[in-house]
Structures are given as structure tokens and as C-alpha cells.
Coordinates of C-alpha atoms in Angstrom, one line a residue:
Chain A
D176 CA -20.5 -25.4 73.2
A177 CA -17.1 -26.1 74.7
R178 CA -16.4 -24.2 77.8
V179 CA -13.7 -23.4 80.3
T180 CA -14.6 -24.8 83.6
Q181 CA -13.5 -23.2 86.9
T182 CA -14.0 -24.4 90.4
P183 CA -15.0 -23.3 92.9
R184 CA -17.3 -20.5 91.8
D185 CA -17.0 -18.8 95.1
K186 CA -14.6 -19.2 98.0
V187 CA -14.6 -17.5 101.4
T188 CA -11.8 -18.3 103.8
E189 CA -9.7 -16.8 106.6
M190 CA -6.4 -15.1 106.2
G191 CA -3.5 -17.5 106.3
Q192 CA -5.4 -20.4 104.8
E193 CA -4.3 -22.2 101.6
V194 CA -6.5 -21.6 98.6
T195 CA -6.5 -23.7 95.4
M196 CA -8.4 -22.7 92.3
R197 CA -8.8 -25.1 89.4
C198 CA -9.4 -24.7 85.7
Q199 CA -10.3 -27.2 83.0
P200 CA -9.4 -25.6 79.6
I201 CA -11.3 -26.3 76.4
L202 CA -10.1 -29.6 74.9
G203 CA -7.5 -28.9 72.3
H204 CA -6.5 -25.5 73.6
N205 CA -2.8 -25.4 74.2
T206 CA -2.6 -22.1 76.1
V207 CA -4.0 -21.3 79.5
F208 CA -4.1 -17.9 81.2
W209 CA -4.8 -16.8 84.7
Y210 CA -6.2 -13.3 85.1
R211 CA -7.2 -11.4 88.3
Q212 CA -9.9 -8.8 88.4
T213 CA -10.1 -6.2 91.1
M214 CA -11.8 -2.8 91.3
M215 CA -8.5 -1.0 91.8
Q216 CA -6.4 -2.8 89.2
G217 CA -8.9 -4.1 86.7
L218 CA -8.0 -7.2 84.8
E219 CA -4.4 -8.2 84.9
L220 CA -2.5 -11.2 83.8
L221 CA -1.0 -13.4 86.5
A222 CA 0.5 -16.2 84.5
Y223 CA 0.2 -18.3 81.4
F224 CA 1.2 -21.6 80.0
R225 CA 1.7 -23.0 76.6
N226 CA 1.7 -26.8 76.1
R227 CA 1.7 -27.0 79.9
A228 CA 5.0 -25.1 80.2
P229 CA 5.0 -21.8 82.1
L230 CA 5.8 -18.9 79.7
D231 CA 5.2 -15.8 81.9
D232 CA 4.4 -15.6 85.5
S233 CA 5.7 -12.1 86.0
G234 CA 2.4 -10.8 87.2
M235 CA 2.2 -13.2 90.1
P236 CA 3.6 -12.6 93.6
K237 CA 6.1 -15.4 93.8
D238 CA 6.3 -15.7 97.5
R239 CA 2.7 -16.8 98.0
F240 CA 1.3 -17.7 94.5
S241 CA 2.0 -20.7 92.4
A242 CA 0.5 -21.9 89.1
E243 CA 0.9 -25.3 87.6
M244 CA -0.5 -27.6 84.9
P245 CA -0.3 -31.2 86.1
D246 CA -1.8 -32.3 82.8
A247 CA -3.4 -30.9 79.7
T248 CA -6.9 -30.9 81.3
L249 CA -6.1 -29.2 84.5
A250 CA -4.5 -25.9 85.6
T251 CA -4.2 -24.9 89.2
L252 CA -3.6 -21.6 91.0
K253 CA -2.6 -21.8 94.6
I254 CA -2.2 -19.1 97.2
Q255 CA -0.4 -19.9 100.5
P256 CA -0.8 -18.2 102.8
S257 CA -3.7 -16.1 101.7
E258 CA -4.1 -12.4 102.6
P259 CA -7.1 -10.0 102.5
R260 CA -5.5 -8.2 99.6
D261 CA -5.9 -11.4 97.5
S262 CA -9.6 -10.9 97.5
A263 CA -10.6 -10.7 93.8
V264 CA -12.2 -12.6 90.9
Y265 CA -9.7 -15.0 89.3
F266 CA -10.4 -15.9 85.7
C267 CA -8.9 -18.8 83.7
A268 CA -8.9 -18.5 80.0
S269 CA -7.8 -20.9 77.3
G270 CA -6.9 -20.4 73.6
T271 CA -5.0 -21.6 70.6
K272 CA -2.9 -19.8 68.1
G273 CA -3.2 -16.8 65.9
N274 CA -6.3 -14.6 65.9
Q275 CA -8.4 -17.1 67.8
P276 CA -9.9 -15.4 70.9
Q277 CA -9.3 -16.5 74.4
H278 CA -12.3 -18.2 76.0
F279 CA -12.9 -17.4 79.7
G280 CA -14.3 -19.4 82.5
D281 CA -16.9 -18.0 84.8
G282 CA -14.2 -17.1 87.4
T283 CA -13.7 -17.8 91.1
R284 CA -14.7 -15.0 93.4
L285 CA -12.2 -15.2 96.3
S286 CA -12.9 -13.5 99.6
I287 CA -10.2 -13.5 102.3
L288 CA -11.4 -12.4 105.7
Chain B
A266 CA 4.5 -2.0 76.7
Q267 CA 1.0 -1.8 75.3
T268 CA -1.7 0.2 77.0
V269 CA -5.5 0.4 76.4
T270 CA -7.5 3.3 77.5
Q271 CA -11.3 3.5 77.9
S272 CA -12.1 7.1 78.8
Q273 CA -15.8 6.6 79.5
P274 CA -16.4 4.9 82.9
E275 CA -20.1 4.9 82.3
M276 CA -22.5 5.3 79.4
S277 CA -26.3 5.3 79.2
V278 CA -28.5 4.5 76.2
Q279 CA -32.2 4.2 75.7
E280 CA -33.6 1.0 74.4
A281 CA -33.6 0.7 70.6
E282 CA -31.1 3.6 70.3
T283 CA -27.4 3.5 69.2
V284 CA -24.4 4.0 71.5
T285 CA -20.7 4.1 70.8
L286 CA -18.1 3.1 73.3
S287 CA -14.6 4.5 72.9
C288 CA -11.2 2.8 73.1
T289 CA -7.7 3.9 72.3
Y290 CA -4.5 2.0 72.6
D291 CA -0.8 2.6 72.4
T292 CA 1.6 0.2 70.7
S293 CA 4.7 0.2 68.6
E294 CA 3.7 -3.0 66.8
S295 CA 2.1 -3.2 63.4
D296 CA 0.4 -6.5 63.7
Y297 CA -2.1 -7.2 66.5
Y298 CA -5.6 -8.1 67.4
L299 CA -8.3 -6.0 69.1
F300 CA -11.3 -7.3 71.0
W301 CA -14.4 -6.2 72.8
Y302 CA -15.5 -8.3 75.7
K303 CA -18.8 -8.0 77.6
Q304 CA -19.1 -8.7 81.3
P305 CA -22.7 -8.9 82.6
P306 CA -23.5 -9.0 86.3
S307 CA -23.1 -12.8 86.1
R308 CA -19.4 -11.9 85.6
Q309 CA -18.9 -14.1 82.6
M310 CA -16.4 -12.6 80.0
I311 CA -18.1 -12.9 76.7
L312 CA -16.4 -12.1 73.4
V313 CA -18.4 -9.5 71.5
I314 CA -16.3 -8.8 68.5
R315 CA -12.7 -8.9 67.2
Q316 CA -10.6 -7.1 64.7
E317 CA -7.3 -8.0 63.0
A318 CA -5.1 -5.0 62.6
Y319 CA -4.1 -6.0 59.1
K320 CA -7.7 -5.8 57.9
Q321 CA -8.9 -2.5 56.8
Q322 CA -12.6 -3.6 56.8
N323 CA -14.4 -2.9 60.1
A324 CA -15.7 -6.0 61.8
T325 CA -19.4 -6.5 62.4
E326 CA -21.4 -9.0 64.4
N327 CA -25.2 -8.5 64.1
R328 CA -26.0 -5.3 66.1
F329 CA -22.3 -4.8 67.0
S330 CA -19.8 -3.1 64.8
V331 CA -16.4 -1.4 65.3
N332 CA -14.8 1.7 63.9
F333 CA -11.1 0.8 63.6
Q334 CA -8.8 3.6 62.9
K335 CA -5.3 2.2 62.9
A336 CA -3.4 5.4 62.4
A337 CA -5.3 7.0 65.2
K338 CA -5.0 3.8 67.3
S339 CA -8.7 4.0 68.0
F340 CA -11.1 1.1 68.2
S341 CA -14.7 2.1 69.1
L342 CA -17.7 -0.2 69.5
K343 CA -21.1 0.7 68.2
I344 CA -24.2 -1.0 69.5
S345 CA -27.2 -0.5 67.4
D346 CA -30.8 -1.1 68.4
S347 CA -29.8 -1.4 72.1
Q348 CA -31.5 -4.0 74.2
L349 CA -31.9 -4.4 77.9
G350 CA -29.6 -7.4 77.7
D351 CA -26.8 -5.2 76.5
A352 CA -26.4 -3.7 79.9
A353 CA -23.0 -4.8 81.2
M354 CA -19.3 -3.8 81.6
Y355 CA -17.5 -3.6 78.2
F356 CA -13.8 -4.1 78.0
C357 CA -11.6 -3.3 75.1
A358 CA -8.5 -5.6 74.9
Y359 CA -5.3 -5.7 72.8
R360 CA -3.2 -8.7 71.9
S361 CA 0.1 -8.8 70.1
A362 CA 0.3 -10.9 67.0
L363 CA 4.1 -11.4 67.4
N364 CA 3.6 -14.2 69.8
T365 CA 1.2 -16.9 68.7
A366 CA -0.8 -16.9 71.9
S367 CA 0.2 -13.8 74.0
K368 CA -1.7 -12.2 76.8
L369 CA -4.6 -9.8 76.6
T370 CA -4.1 -6.2 77.8
F371 CA -7.4 -4.8 79.0
G372 CA -8.8 -1.3 79.4
T373 CA -10.5 -0.3 82.6
G374 CA -14.0 -0.9 81.2
T375 CA -17.1 1.1 80.4
R376 CA -20.3 0.4 82.3
L377 CA -23.3 0.5 79.9
Q378 CA -26.8 1.2 81.2
V379 CA -29.8 0.6 79.0
T380 CA -32.9 2.5 80.0
L381 CA -36.5 2.0 78.8

């Protein structure tokens, strides 16, 4: 089965460090989403891309977060500088059009000390 | 903006019994999709079932079925013959059909326990 691949699976780092999370969408999927899951906020959209172009990043703190798609096989989410409140599970999902569901990766559990 | 509400933070069911998880949503759109995702302790997000709003027939997938009431904006999930492997968080999600690939809006989830 085709899968969305996220790396790393877990990341622990100190406050102020740069964090980069990577996502390989399913081949042929033209839309990529980044979601964040916390106990307090639940699952919320950070940003998404269609055909590598950013469509909506309104859920993302602009001063420290950035999301890019250097090519169709790679999406990145960067946090610089990281803060303890960024601790969460970050999910990448990919999809196509219409009623097709989004497929999720296994997430990156980020802990900022 | 659309909202999704899951009013049951936790539910419990005995093995082999049936349980229903509730979900309501609010939208002004007429065309949309609804989903149930399962998140086991491994934290994967696994699609359980989906429903297109224009279809009157309720979706079913093996032991999982939905009761979709469009006028009431209700989308409940029924799990029949519950198994220990069904224990997980269950999230109801909404997606607009106006945009060909728009975001999912999630509820807060229901934690399902399955007991022997």
C-alpha cells in the first residue's frame, strides 16, 4: 500500500533550536497538508499546498514557522526558533481531488525542552 | 466557518457489543464530505468510513456504519461486534466540496474503550 512517510518519528530538542520535519506524500497526490495535534487544541490545520503552491498557511505562526515543497516528493515544515509551546504531534497528509480521503503519515512527535 | 462537535469524550463497550459514537456539525454548505478517522495508541490516523453529503444512503464498511441525518447535521458512527482492536480515539471530520481539496475540520474526539 502507498503511504505518506514522515521523518523523524520523534524529535526532542532544546528551546531555540531549529527543527525540520519532512514529509514524502503518496506518489500522484497533488495536495499536501500539515496538521498539528495537541491535547488543548486537538487537530488543527497549519498549512496546505496544491501542486506545490501554498494555498493556505493561516494556521501557522508566521514569525517562526515556514512550510515549503521543494519538489513534488518532499514537503518540509520548519520551526526556528523552537519554543516549548510548539511541543505537539505534527501530521502530514496528502490527497487528490473530490471525495478521495486524505492519507496521513504516522506523525512527528516534537518535544521542546 | 464549519465546526464539528463530538459530545462524548469517552465511551466504553463490551467486546462483541454495539456502540454508537455521536457527531454533529455546523455548516451553511450543501455539498460536503464527512469522515470518521481512528487513532490507536500508535497515533496513526486511519480512515474508517466516509460519507458524501449528496448521498442519502448511509455508508457501511464491514462492522462500521454511519447514521447520516443531513437535516439534523448529525453523523454518528456505529461499531457492531466490537473487538479489542477497536479501542482508540475516534475523530469525526468535515470537508467542504466547494474546493477540490480543502482542509479537514476535526471534532475533539471520542476515546473508545473495549472491555472483555
